[in-house]
Every structure is written in structure tokens, then in C-alpha cells.
JSON list of C-alpha atoms in Angstrom, two decimals:
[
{"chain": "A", "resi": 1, "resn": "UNK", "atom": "CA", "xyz": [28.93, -22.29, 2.90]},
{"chain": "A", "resi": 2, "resn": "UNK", "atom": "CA", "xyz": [31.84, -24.85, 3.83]},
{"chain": "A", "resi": 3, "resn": "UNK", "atom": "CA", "xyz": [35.37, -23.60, 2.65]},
{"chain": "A", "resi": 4, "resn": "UNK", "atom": "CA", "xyz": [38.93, -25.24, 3.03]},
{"chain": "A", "resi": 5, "resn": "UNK", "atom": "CA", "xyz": [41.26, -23.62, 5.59]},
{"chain": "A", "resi": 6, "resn": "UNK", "atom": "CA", "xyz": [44.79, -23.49, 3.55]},
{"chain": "A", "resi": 7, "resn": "UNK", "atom": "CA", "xyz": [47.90, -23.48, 4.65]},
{"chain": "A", "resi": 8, "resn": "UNK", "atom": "CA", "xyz": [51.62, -22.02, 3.67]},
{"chain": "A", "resi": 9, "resn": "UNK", "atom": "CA", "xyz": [52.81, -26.12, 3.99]},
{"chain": "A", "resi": 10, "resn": "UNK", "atom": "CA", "xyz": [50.29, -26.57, 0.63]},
{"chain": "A", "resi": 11, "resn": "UNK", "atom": "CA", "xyz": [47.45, -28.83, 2.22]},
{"chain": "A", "resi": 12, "resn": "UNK", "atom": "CA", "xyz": [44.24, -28.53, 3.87]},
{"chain": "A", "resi": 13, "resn": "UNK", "atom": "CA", "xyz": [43.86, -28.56, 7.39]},
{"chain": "A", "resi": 14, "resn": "UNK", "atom": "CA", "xyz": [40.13, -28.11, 8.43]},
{"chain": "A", "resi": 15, "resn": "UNK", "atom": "CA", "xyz": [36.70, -26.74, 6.97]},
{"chain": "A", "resi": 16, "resn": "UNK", "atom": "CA", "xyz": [35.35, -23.32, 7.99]},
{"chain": "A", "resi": 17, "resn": "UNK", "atom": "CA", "xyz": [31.60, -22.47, 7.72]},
{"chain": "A", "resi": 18, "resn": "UNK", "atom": "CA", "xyz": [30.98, -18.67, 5.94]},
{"chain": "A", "resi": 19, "resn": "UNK", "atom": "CA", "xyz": [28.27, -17.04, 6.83]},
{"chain": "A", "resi": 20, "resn": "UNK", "atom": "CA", "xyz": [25.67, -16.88, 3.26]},
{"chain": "A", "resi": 21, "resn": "UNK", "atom": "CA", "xyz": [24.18, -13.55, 4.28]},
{"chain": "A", "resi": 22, "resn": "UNK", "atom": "CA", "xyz": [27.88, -12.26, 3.92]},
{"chain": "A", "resi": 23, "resn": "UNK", "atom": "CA", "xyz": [29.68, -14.85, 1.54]},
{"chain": "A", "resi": 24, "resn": "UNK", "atom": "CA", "xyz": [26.41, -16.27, -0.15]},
{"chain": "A", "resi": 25, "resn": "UNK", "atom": "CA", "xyz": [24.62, -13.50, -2.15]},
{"chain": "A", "resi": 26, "resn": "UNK", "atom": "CA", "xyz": [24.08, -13.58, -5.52]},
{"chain": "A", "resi": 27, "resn": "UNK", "atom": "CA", "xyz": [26.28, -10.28, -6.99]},
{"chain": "A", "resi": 28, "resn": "UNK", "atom": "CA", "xyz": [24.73, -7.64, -8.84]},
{"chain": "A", "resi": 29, "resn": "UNK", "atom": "CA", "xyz": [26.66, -5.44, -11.37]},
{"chain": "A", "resi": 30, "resn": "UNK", "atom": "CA", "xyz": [24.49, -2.22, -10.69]},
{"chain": "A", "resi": 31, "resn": "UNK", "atom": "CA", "xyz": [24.91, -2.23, -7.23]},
{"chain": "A", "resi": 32, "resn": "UNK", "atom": "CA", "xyz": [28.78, -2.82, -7.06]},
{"chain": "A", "resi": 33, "resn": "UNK", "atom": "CA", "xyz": [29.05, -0.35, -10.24]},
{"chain": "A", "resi": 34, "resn": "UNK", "atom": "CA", "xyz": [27.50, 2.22, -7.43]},
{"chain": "A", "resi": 35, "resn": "UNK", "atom": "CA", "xyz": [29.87, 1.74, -4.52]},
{"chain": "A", "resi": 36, "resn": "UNK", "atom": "CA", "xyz": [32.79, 1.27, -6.69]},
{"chain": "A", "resi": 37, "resn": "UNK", "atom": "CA", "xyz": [31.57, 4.71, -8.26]},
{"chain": "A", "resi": 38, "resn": "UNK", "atom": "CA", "xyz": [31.09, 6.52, -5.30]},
{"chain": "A", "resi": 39, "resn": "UNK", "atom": "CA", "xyz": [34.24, 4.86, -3.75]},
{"chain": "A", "resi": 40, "resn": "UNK", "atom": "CA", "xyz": [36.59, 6.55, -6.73]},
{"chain": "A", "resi": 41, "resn": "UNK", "atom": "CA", "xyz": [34.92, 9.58, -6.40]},
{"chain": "A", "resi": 42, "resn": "UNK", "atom": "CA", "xyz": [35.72, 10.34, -2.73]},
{"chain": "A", "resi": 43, "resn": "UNK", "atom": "CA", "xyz": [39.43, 9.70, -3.55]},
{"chain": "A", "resi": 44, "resn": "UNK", "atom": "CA", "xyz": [39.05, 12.79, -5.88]},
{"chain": "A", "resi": 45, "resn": "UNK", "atom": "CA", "xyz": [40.49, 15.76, -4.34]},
{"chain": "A", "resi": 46, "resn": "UNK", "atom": "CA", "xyz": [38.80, 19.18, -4.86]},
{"chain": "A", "resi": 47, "resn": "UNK", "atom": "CA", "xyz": [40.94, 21.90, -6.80]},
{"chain": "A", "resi": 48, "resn": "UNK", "atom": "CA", "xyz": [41.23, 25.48, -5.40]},
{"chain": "A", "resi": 49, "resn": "UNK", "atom": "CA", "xyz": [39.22, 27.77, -6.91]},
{"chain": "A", "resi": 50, "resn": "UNK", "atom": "CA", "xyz": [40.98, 30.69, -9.12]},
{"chain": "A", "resi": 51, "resn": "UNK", "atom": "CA", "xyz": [39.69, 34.05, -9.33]},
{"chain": "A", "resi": 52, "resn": "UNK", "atom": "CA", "xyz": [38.46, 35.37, -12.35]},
{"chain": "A", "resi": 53, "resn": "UNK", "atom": "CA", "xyz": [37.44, 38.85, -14.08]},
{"chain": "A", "resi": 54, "resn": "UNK", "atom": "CA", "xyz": [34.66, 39.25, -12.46]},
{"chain": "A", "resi": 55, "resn": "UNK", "atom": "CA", "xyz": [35.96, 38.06, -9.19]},
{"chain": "A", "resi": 56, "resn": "UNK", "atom": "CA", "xyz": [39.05, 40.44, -8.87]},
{"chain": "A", "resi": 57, "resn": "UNK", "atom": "CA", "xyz": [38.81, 43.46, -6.57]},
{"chain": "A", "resi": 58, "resn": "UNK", "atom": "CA", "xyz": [40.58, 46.43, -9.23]},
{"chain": "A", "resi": 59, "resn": "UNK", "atom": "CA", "xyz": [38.64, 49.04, -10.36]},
{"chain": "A", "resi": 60, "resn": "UNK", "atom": "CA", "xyz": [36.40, 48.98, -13.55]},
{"chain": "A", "resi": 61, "resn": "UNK", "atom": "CA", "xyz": [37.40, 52.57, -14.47]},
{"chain": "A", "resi": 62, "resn": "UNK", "atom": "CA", "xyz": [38.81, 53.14, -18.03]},
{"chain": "A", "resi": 63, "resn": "UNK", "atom": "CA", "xyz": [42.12, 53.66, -17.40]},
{"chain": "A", "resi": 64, "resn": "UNK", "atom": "CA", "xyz": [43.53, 55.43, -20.74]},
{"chain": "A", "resi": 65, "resn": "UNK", "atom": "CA", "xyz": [41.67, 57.13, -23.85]},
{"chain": "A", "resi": 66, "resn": "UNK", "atom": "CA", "xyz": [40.69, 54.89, -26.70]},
{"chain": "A", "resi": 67, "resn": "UNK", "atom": "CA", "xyz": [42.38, 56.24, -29.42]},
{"chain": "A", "resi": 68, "resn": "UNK", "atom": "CA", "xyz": [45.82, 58.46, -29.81]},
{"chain": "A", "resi": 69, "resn": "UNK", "atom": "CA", "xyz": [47.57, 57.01, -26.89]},
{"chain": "A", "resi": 70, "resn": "UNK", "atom": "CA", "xyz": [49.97, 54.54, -28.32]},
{"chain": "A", "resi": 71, "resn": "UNK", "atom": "CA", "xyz": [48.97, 51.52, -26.32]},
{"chain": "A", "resi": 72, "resn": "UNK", "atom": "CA", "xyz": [46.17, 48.56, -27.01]},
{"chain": "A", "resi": 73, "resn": "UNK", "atom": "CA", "xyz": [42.71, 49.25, -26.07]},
{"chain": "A", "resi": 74, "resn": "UNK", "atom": "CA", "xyz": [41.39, 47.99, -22.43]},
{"chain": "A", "resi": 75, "resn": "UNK", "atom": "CA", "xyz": [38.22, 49.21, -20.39]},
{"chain": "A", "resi": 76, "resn": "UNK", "atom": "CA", "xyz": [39.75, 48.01, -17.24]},
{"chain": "A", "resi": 77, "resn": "UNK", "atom": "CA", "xyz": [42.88, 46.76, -15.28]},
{"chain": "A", "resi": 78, "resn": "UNK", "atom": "CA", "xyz": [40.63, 43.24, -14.60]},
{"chain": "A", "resi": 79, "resn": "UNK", "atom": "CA", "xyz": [41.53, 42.11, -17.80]},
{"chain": "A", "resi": 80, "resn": "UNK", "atom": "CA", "xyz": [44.30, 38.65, -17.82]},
{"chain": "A", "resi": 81, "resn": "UNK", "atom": "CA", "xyz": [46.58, 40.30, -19.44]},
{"chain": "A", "resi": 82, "resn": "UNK", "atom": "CA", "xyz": [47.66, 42.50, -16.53]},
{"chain": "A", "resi": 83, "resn": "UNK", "atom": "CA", "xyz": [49.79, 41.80, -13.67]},
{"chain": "A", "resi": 84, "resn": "UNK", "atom": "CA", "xyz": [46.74, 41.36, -10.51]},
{"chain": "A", "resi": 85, "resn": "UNK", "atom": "CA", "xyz": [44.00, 40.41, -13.21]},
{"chain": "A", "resi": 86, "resn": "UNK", "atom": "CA", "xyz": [41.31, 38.15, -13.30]},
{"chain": "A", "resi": 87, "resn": "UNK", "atom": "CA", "xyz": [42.90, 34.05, -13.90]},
{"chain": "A", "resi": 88, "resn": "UNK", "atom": "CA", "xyz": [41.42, 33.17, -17.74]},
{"chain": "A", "resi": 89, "resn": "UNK", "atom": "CA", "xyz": [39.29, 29.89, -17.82]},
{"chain": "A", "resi": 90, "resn": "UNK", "atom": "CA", "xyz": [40.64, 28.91, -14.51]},
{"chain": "A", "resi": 91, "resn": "UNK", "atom": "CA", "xyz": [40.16, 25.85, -12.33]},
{"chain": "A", "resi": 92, "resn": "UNK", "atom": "CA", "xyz": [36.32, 26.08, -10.98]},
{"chain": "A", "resi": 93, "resn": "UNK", "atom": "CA", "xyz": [35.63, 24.30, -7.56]},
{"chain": "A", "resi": 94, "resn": "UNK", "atom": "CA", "xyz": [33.92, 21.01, -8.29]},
{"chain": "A", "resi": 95, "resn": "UNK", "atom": "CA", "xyz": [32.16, 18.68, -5.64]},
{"chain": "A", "resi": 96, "resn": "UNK", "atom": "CA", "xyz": [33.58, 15.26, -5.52]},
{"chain": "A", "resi": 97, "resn": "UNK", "atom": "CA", "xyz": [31.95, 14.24, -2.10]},
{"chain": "A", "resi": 98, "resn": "UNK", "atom": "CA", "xyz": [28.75, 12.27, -3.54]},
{"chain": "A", "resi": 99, "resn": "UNK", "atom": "CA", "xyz": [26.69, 10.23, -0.75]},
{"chain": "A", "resi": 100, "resn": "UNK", "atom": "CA", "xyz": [25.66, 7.06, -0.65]},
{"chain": "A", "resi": 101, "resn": "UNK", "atom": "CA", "xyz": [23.11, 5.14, 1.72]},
{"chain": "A", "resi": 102, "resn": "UNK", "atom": "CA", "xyz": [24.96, 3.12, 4.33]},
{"chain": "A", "resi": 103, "resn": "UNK", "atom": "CA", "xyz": [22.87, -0.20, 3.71]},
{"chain": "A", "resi": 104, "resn": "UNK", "atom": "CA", "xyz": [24.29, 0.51, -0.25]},
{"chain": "A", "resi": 105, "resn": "UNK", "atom": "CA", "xyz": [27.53, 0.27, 0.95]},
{"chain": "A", "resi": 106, "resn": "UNK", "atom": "CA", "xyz": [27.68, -2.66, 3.17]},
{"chain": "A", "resi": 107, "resn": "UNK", "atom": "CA", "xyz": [25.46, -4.53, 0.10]},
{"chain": "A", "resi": 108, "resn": "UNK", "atom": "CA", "xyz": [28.20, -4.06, -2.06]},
{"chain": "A", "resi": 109, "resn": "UNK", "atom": "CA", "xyz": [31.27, -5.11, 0.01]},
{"chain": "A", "resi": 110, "resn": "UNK", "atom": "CA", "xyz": [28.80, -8.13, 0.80]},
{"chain": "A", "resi": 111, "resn": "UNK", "atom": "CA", "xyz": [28.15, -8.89, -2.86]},
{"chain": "A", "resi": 112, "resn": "UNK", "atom": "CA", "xyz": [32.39, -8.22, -3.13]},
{"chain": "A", "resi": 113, "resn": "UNK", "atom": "CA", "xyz": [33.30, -10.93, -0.88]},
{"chain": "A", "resi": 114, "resn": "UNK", "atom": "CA", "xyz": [30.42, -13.48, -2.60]},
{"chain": "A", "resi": 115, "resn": "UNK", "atom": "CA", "xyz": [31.58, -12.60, -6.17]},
{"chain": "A", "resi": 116, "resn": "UNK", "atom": "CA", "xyz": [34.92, -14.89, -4.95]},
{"chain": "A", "resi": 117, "resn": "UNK", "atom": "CA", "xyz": [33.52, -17.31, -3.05]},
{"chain": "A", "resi": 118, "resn": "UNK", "atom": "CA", "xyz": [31.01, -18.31, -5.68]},
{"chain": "A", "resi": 119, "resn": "UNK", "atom": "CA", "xyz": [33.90, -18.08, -8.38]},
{"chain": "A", "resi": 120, "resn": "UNK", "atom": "CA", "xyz": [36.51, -20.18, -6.29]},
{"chain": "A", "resi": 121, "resn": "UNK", "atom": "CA", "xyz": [38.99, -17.29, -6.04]},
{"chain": "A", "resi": 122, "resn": "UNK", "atom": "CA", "xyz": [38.70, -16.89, -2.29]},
{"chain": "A", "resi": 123, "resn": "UNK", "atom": "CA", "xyz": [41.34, -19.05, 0.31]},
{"chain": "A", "resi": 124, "resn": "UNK", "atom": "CA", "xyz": [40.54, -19.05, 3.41]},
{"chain": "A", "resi": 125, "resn": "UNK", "atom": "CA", "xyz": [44.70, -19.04, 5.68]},
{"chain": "A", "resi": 126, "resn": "UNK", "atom": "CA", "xyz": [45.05, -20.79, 9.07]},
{"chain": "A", "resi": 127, "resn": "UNK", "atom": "CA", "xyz": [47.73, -18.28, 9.52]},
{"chain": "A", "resi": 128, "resn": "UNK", "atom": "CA", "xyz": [50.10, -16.04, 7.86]},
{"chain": "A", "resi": 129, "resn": "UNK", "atom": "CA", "xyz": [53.20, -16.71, 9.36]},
{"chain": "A", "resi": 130, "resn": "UNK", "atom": "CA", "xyz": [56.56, -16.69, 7.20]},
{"chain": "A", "resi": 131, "resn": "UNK", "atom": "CA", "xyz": [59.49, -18.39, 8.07]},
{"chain": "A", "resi": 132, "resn": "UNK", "atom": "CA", "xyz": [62.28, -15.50, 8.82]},
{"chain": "A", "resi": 133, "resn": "UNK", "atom": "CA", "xyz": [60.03, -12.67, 7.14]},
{"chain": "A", "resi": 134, "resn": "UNK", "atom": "CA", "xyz": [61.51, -13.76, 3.92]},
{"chain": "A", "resi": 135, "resn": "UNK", "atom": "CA", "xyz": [60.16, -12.92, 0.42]},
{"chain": "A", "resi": 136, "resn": "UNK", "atom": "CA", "xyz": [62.16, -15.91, -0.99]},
{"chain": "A", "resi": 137, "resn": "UNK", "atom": "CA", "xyz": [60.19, -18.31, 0.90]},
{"chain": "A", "resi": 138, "resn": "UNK", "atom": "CA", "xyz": [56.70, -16.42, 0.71]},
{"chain": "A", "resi": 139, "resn": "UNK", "atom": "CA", "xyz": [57.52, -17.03, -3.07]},
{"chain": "A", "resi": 140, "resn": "UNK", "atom": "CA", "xyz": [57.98, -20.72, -1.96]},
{"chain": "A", "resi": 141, "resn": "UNK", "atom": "CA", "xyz": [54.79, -20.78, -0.18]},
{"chain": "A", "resi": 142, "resn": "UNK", "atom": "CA", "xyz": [52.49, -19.31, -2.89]},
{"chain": "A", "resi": 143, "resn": "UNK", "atom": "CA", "xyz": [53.49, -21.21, -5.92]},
{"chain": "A", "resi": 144, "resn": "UNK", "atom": "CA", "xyz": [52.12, -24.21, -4.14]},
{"chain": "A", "resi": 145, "resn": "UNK", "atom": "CA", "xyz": [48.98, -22.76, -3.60]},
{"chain": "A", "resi": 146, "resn": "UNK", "atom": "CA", "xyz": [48.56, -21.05, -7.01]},
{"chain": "A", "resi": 147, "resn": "UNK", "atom": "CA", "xyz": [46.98, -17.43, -5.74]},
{"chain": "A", "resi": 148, "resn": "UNK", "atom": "CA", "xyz": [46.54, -16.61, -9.19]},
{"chain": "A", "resi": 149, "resn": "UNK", "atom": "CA", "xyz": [48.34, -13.09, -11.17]},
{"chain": "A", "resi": 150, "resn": "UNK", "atom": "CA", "xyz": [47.04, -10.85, -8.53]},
{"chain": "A", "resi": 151, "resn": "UNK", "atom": "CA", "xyz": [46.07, -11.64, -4.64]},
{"chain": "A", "resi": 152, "resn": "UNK", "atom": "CA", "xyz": [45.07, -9.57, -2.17]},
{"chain": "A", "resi": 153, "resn": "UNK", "atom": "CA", "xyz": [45.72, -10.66, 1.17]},
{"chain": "A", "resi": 154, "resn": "UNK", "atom": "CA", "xyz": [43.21, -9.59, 4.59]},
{"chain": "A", "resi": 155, "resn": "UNK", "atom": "CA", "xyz": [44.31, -10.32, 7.96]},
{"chain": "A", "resi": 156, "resn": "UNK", "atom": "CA", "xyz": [42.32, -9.44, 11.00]},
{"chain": "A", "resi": 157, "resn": "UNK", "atom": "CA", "xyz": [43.14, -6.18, 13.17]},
{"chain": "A", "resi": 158, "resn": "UNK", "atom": "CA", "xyz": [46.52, -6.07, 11.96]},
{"chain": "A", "resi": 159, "resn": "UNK", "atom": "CA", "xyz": [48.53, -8.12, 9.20]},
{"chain": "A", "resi": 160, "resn": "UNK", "atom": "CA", "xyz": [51.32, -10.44, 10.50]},
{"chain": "A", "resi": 161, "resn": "UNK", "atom": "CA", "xyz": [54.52, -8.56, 10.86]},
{"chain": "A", "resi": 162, "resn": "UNK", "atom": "CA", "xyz": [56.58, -11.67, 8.79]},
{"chain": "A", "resi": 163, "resn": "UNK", "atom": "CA", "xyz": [54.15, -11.89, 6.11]},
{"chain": "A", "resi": 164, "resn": "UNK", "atom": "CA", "xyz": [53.89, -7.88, 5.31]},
{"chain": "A", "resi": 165, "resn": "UNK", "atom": "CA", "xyz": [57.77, -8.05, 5.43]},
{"chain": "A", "resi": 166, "resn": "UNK", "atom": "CA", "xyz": [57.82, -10.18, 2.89]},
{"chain": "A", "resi": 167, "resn": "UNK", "atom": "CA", "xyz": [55.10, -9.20, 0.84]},
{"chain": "A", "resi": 168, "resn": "UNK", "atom": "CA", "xyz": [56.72, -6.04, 0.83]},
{"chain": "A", "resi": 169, "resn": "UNK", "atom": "CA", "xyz": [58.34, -6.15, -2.47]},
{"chain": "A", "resi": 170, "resn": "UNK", "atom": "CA", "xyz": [56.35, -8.71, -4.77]},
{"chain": "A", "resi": 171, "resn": "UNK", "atom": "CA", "xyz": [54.07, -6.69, -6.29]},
{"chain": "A", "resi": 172, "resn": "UNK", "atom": "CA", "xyz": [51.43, -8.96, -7.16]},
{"chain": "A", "resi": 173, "resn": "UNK", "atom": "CA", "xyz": [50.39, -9.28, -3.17]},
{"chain": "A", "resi": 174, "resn": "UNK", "atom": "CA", "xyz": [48.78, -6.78, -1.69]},
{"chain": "A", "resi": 175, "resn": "UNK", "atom": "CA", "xyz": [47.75, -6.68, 2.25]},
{"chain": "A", "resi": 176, "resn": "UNK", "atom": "CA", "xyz": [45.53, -4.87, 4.18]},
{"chain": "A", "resi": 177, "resn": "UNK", "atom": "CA", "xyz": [44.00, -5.33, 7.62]},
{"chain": "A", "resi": 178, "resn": "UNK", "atom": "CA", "xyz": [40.01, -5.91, 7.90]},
{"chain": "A", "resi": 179, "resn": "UNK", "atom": "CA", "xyz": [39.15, -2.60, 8.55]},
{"chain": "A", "resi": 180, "resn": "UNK", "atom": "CA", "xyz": [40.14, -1.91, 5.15]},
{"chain": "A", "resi": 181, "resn": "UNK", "atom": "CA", "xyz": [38.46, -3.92, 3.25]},
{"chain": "A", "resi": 182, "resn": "UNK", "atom": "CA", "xyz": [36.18, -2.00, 0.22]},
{"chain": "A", "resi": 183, "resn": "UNK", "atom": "CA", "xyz": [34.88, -3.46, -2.74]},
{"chain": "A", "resi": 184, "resn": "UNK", "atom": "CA", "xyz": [37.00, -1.64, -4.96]},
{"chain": "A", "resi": 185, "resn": "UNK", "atom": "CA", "xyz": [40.23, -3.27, -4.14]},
{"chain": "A", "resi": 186, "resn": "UNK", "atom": "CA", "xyz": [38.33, -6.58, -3.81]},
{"chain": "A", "resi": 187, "resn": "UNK", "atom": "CA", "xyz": [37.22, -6.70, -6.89]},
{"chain": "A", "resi": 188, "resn": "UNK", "atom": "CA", "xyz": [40.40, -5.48, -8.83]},
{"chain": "A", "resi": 189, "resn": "UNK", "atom": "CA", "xyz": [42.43, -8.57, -7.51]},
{"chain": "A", "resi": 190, "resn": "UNK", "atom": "CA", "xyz": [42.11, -11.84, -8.98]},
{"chain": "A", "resi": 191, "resn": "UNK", "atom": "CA", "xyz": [42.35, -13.69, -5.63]},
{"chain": "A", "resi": 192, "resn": "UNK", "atom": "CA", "xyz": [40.77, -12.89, -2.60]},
{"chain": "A", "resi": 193, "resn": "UNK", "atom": "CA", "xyz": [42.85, -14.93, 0.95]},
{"chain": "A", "resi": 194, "resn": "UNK", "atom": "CA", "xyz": [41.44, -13.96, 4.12]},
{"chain": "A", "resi": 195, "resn": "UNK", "atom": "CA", "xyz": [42.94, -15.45, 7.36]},
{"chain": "A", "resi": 196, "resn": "UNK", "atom": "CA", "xyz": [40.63, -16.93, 10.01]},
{"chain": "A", "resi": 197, "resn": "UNK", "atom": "CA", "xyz": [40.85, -13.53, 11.65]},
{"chain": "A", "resi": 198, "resn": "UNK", "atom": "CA", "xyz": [39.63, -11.73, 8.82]},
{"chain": "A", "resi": 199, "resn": "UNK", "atom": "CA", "xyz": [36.52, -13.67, 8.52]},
{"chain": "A", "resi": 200, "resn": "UNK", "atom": "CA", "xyz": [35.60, -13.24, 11.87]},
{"chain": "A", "resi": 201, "resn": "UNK", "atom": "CA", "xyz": [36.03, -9.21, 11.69]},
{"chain": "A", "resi": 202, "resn": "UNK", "atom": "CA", "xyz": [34.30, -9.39, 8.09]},
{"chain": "A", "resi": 203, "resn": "UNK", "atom": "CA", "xyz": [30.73, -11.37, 9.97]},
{"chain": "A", "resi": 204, "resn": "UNK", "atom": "CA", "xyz": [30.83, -9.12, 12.74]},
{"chain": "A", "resi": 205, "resn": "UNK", "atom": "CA", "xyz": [31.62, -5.92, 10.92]},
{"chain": "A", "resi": 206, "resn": "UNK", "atom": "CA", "xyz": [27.70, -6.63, 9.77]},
{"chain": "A", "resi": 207, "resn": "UNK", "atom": "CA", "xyz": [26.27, -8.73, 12.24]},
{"chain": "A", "resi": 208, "resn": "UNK", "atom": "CA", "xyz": [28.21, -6.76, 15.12]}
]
């Protein structure tokens, strides 16, 4: 698959040939519903465990007589309502650590990076250099080439100091280097601009 290599100055400079096993597949919604599934879930913290009734260590004596004491009825001093008593309905630990098969995984981000390509909502960047590090001209720069509500923007092992300056404050461009890529965040965006660099780590990320 031929793409255009874009540029900040708004024209095309050269082709670039994508590799189809990476760029070419046809996307399927049950397989990126699974990695975009399992990717959520790992975000997911675990909550801390409370003790309840049956988990606090007071005795289970009856503490007073039932009737003719003046006080409420209890069996033991477990019960919530005391000071040191089991939590009521509290937070249970829950597993949010699912697994999923590596060759699932690397499917996905494949099928992730085709969804664009096939769509014509991925640019391929010569480079990512802006003038001065300055969001004004970034601004500039991206109206001409039209990146669409929401871009997000992959360099290669790190993303160019100038550029992250001045994406810094527009939120409609995010950045990332390749090593972040997921299919989650590529999918959410409505543009996808990887710099030369980035395709290069994204081919040999799975054909390393």
C-alpha cells in the first residue's frame, strides 16, 4: 500500500510503501471489541477489601441480657453498629486483570492501524518539526492539512521536542511515542499521523 508523505509546508513530498500485513487487513469489530475490552479493563484499579461481620476478630459472646436492661438487643459486639464492628455491604475485592492471547493483541492494533488507512484518515509526516515550538504556528500548519476534529499524532522512539511543545495546549492533538501505540486510543481519534519513524517502529514491532 502506497501512501503520501505530508508535510507541515501543505504539499506532498514523496510516496511511502506500508506494509499490508500491518496496514492492509480487513478490520473486524469482534476482534477490536476484545482488545479494546481487555485494554479498559486493565486500567481498572482493584478496591481494598473491607472487613465484614464475619470477618472481624471480637468475640461472639452475648454481651448483655435480652430483656430488662435498658439498652437495644445485640448477640454480639460484631455487629456495624459498634465502634470495631464488621464494615456493612462493604467494597468486595474484584479481579480486573483479564488475559488475553498475545497474537489477539497484536491482531487488533494491526486491524487499528488498517481501519485508517483503508478509510483515508491516516497521514503519513516527513517530520514533525515546528518552527520556534510554537502552538500559533502548529495551528498554522494543521489547518492546511485538515487533520480532522481529533488527531492523534505517533512519532518514533520519542516525539519531537518542538512539536509536543506546541501540541501541548490544543486539545484536539494528542502525541505519543511508538511504544505507545494501543488500539484503544487509535481508534478513539478521528485522524491517525504517524511520522516516517513511527512506521518503521510500527513494521518492526511485528516483524522484529
Amino acid at each position: 500500500m502506497k501512501v503520501k508523505i505530508s508535510s507541515f509546508a501543505g504539499t506532498d513530498t514523496a510516496d511511502i510503501e506500508l506494509n499490508d500485513e500491518v496496514f492492509g487487513l480487513d478490520p473486524r469489530a469482534d476482534i477490536l471489541h476484545r482488545v479494546v475490552t481487555w485494554q479498559l479493563e486493565k486500567r481498572r484499579e482493584t478496591a481494598r477489601g473491607t472487613r465484614e461481620r464475619a470477618d472481624v476478630a471480637r468475640t461472639g459472646k452475648k454481651f448483655g441480657r435480652q430483656k430488662g436492661g435498658g439498652t437495644a438487643r445485640h448477640g454480639d459486639r460484631r455487629a456495624p453498629v459498634f465502634i470495631g464492628g464488621g464494615k456493612a455491604h462493604g467494597a468486595r475485592v474484584r479481579d480486573f486483570n483479564p488475559g488475553l492471547n498475545k497474537k489477539v493483541r497484536a491482531l487488533g492494533l494491526k486491524m487499528a492501524l488498517s481501519s485508517h488507512a483503508k478509510a483515508g484518515t491516516l497521514v503519513v509526516m516527513d517530520s514533525l518539526v515546528v518552527e520556534g515550538g510554537k502552538t500559533k504556528t502548529l495551528l498554522g500548519d494543521l489547518a492546511k492539512l485538515g487533520f480532522g476534529k481529533r488527531a492523534l499524532v505517533i512519532d518514533g522512539d520519542m516525539v519531537e521536542t518542538s512539536f509536543a511543545f506546541a501540541a501541548g495546549n490544543l486539545f484536539e492533538v494528542d502525541v505519543m511515542p511508538a511504544a505507545g501505540a494501543n488500539v484503544y486510543d487509535i481508534l478513539k481519534h478521528d485522524t491517525l499521523v504517524l511520522t516516517r519513524a513511527a512506521v518503521e517502529k510500527l513494521e518492526a514491532r511485528f516483524h522484529g
